[in-house]
Amino acid sequence: MKKYSLVIFAIVLASFTMNAQQYKTGLGLRGGLANGITVKHFIGEQAALEGIVSSRWAGFGVTGLYEMHYPAFDTQGFFWYWGGGGHLGFWNGNDAAWADDDQSYTVIGADGILGLEYNFSEVPLNISLDWKPAINFVGHSGFWFDGGGLSIRYLFR
């Protein structure tokens, strides 16, 4: 009975290991309506922190996210993820499409994220596509549905 228990334990442990992310940190570029730099760092088997510095409307924003990753499509290298966090942004009203005055804006808000990620096994790169809606609580309040992006990262394993 002990032999069977040990074999079952080894199989379960191996299945969790195979589902783990294949890198520790990724650094790269993010494109979309807001373009910028992204860094993602895993703090556990499935949990990661992502930081994004982006530019839009002649201003910039900083976003911090906590994300959970899970295997997708029963395909090695594919993962889906979701999470949330917050942002801080600075814009000039003259350059923002949504502003109707000449004042500058400092905004603080919350973000969600839902996406797919693929880690290439041949080269230390990954690509991700996500939707990142946001809501501003301070500054110009409002809900933004258009926060999606495509990211390409160099992976540090």
Coordinates of C-alpha atoms in Angstrom, one line a residue:
M1 CA 0.0 0.0 0.0
K2 CA 2.9 2.4 0.8
K3 CA 4.3 1.8 -2.7
Y4 CA 1.0 2.7 -4.4
S5 CA 0.7 5.8 -2.2
L6 CA 4.2 6.9 -3.1
V7 CA 3.5 6.4 -6.8
I8 CA 0.2 8.4 -6.7
F9 CA 1.9 11.2 -4.7
A10 CA 4.7 11.3 -7.3
I11 CA 2.2 11.5 -10.2
V12 CA 0.2 14.3 -8.6
L13 CA 3.3 16.2 -7.8
A14 CA 4.6 15.9 -11.4
S15 CA 1.3 17.1 -12.8
F16 CA 1.4 20.2 -10.7
T17 CA 5.0 20.8 -11.8
M18 CA 4.2 20.5 -15.4
N19 CA 1.4 23.1 -15.1
A20 CA 3.7 25.6 -13.5
Q21 CA 4.9 28.7 -15.5
Q22 CA 8.0 28.2 -17.5
Y23 CA 9.8 31.4 -16.5
K24 CA 10.5 33.6 -13.4
T25 CA 10.5 37.1 -14.9
G26 CA 9.6 38.6 -18.3
L27 CA 10.5 42.1 -19.6
G28 CA 9.1 43.5 -22.8
L29 CA 7.0 45.9 -24.8
R30 CA 3.2 46.3 -24.7
G31 CA 1.2 47.7 -27.6
G32 CA -2.4 48.8 -27.9
L33 CA -4.2 52.1 -27.5
A34 CA -1.7 52.7 -24.7
N35 CA 1.9 51.7 -25.6
G36 CA 4.6 51.0 -23.0
I37 CA 6.9 48.6 -21.1
T38 CA 5.7 45.6 -19.1
V39 CA 7.5 43.4 -16.6
K40 CA 6.0 40.3 -15.1
H41 CA 7.5 38.4 -12.2
F42 CA 6.2 35.1 -10.7
I43 CA 6.0 35.0 -6.9
G44 CA 4.6 31.5 -6.9
E45 CA 3.6 28.6 -9.1
Q46 CA 0.6 30.5 -10.5
A47 CA 0.8 34.0 -9.0
A48 CA 2.6 36.8 -10.7
L49 CA 3.0 40.6 -10.3
E50 CA 2.9 42.7 -13.4
G51 CA 4.0 46.3 -13.8
I52 CA 3.1 48.4 -16.8
V53 CA 4.4 51.9 -17.7
S54 CA 2.4 53.2 -20.6
S55 CA 1.9 56.4 -22.6
R56 CA -1.4 57.7 -24.0
W57 CA -3.0 61.1 -24.7
A58 CA 0.4 62.7 -24.4
G59 CA 0.6 61.6 -20.8
F60 CA 1.6 58.4 -19.0
G61 CA 0.3 55.9 -16.5
V62 CA 1.7 53.3 -14.1
T63 CA -0.2 50.1 -13.4
G64 CA 0.4 47.4 -10.9
L65 CA -1.4 44.0 -11.2
Y66 CA -1.7 40.7 -9.3
E67 CA -2.4 37.8 -11.7
M68 CA -3.3 34.1 -11.4
H69 CA -2.2 31.8 -14.3
Y70 CA -3.7 28.5 -15.4
P71 CA -2.9 26.0 -18.2
A72 CA -5.0 26.6 -21.3
F73 CA -6.0 24.4 -24.3
D74 CA -4.1 21.3 -22.9
T75 CA -1.1 22.7 -24.8
Q76 CA 2.3 23.1 -23.3
G77 CA 3.2 26.8 -23.1
F78 CA -0.4 28.2 -23.3
F79 CA -1.8 29.8 -20.2
W80 CA -4.8 32.0 -19.4
Y81 CA -4.8 34.5 -16.6
W82 CA -6.9 36.9 -14.7
G83 CA -6.3 39.5 -12.0
G84 CA -6.6 43.0 -10.7
G85 CA -4.7 46.0 -9.4
G86 CA -4.5 49.7 -9.6
H87 CA -3.2 52.6 -11.7
L88 CA -1.9 56.2 -11.4
G89 CA -1.9 58.4 -14.5
F90 CA -1.1 62.0 -15.6
W91 CA -2.6 63.6 -18.7
N92 CA -3.0 67.1 -20.2
G93 CA -6.6 67.9 -21.0
N94 CA -5.7 69.4 -24.4
D95 CA -4.4 66.1 -25.6
A96 CA -6.9 63.7 -24.1
A97 CA -9.8 62.8 -26.4
W98 CA -12.2 62.6 -23.4
A99 CA -11.4 65.9 -21.8
D100 CA -13.2 69.1 -22.7
D101 CA -11.0 71.6 -20.9
D102 CA -7.5 72.8 -20.7
Q103 CA -6.6 71.4 -17.2
S104 CA -4.2 68.6 -16.4
Y105 CA -5.5 65.4 -14.9
T106 CA -4.1 63.1 -12.2
V107 CA -6.1 59.9 -12.0
I108 CA -6.1 57.0 -9.6
G109 CA -8.2 53.9 -10.2
A110 CA -8.6 50.2 -10.3
D111 CA -7.8 47.7 -13.1
G112 CA -8.9 44.2 -14.0
I113 CA -7.1 41.9 -16.5
L114 CA -8.1 38.8 -18.4
G115 CA -5.7 37.3 -21.0
L116 CA -3.9 34.5 -22.8
E117 CA -0.2 33.9 -22.8
Y118 CA 2.1 31.6 -24.9
N119 CA 5.6 30.8 -23.8
F120 CA 7.9 29.7 -26.7
S121 CA 10.0 26.7 -25.8
E122 CA 12.6 27.2 -28.5
V123 CA 13.5 30.8 -27.6
P124 CA 13.2 32.8 -24.3
L125 CA 10.1 34.8 -25.5
N126 CA 6.4 34.9 -24.7
I127 CA 3.5 36.7 -26.2
S128 CA 0.3 37.7 -24.5
L129 CA -3.0 39.2 -25.5
D130 CA -5.3 40.6 -22.8
W131 CA -8.2 42.9 -22.0
K132 CA -7.6 45.3 -19.2
P133 CA -10.6 47.4 -18.3
A134 CA -10.1 50.2 -15.8
I135 CA -12.1 52.7 -13.7
N136 CA -10.9 56.0 -12.3
F137 CA -12.0 57.0 -8.8
V138 CA -9.9 60.2 -8.5
G139 CA -9.4 62.8 -11.2
H140 CA -11.5 62.3 -14.3
S141 CA -13.8 59.5 -13.2
G142 CA -15.1 57.0 -15.7
F143 CA -14.9 53.4 -16.9
W144 CA -12.5 52.5 -19.7
F145 CA -13.3 49.3 -21.7
D146 CA -10.5 49.8 -24.3
G147 CA -7.5 48.8 -22.2
G148 CA -6.5 45.7 -24.2
G149 CA -2.9 45.0 -25.3
L150 CA -0.5 42.7 -27.0
S151 CA 2.8 42.1 -25.1
I152 CA 6.0 40.5 -26.2
R153 CA 8.5 39.7 -23.4
Y154 CA 12.0 38.4 -23.1
L155 CA 12.0 35.6 -20.5
F156 CA 14.5 35.2 -17.7
R157 CA 14.2 31.6 -16.6

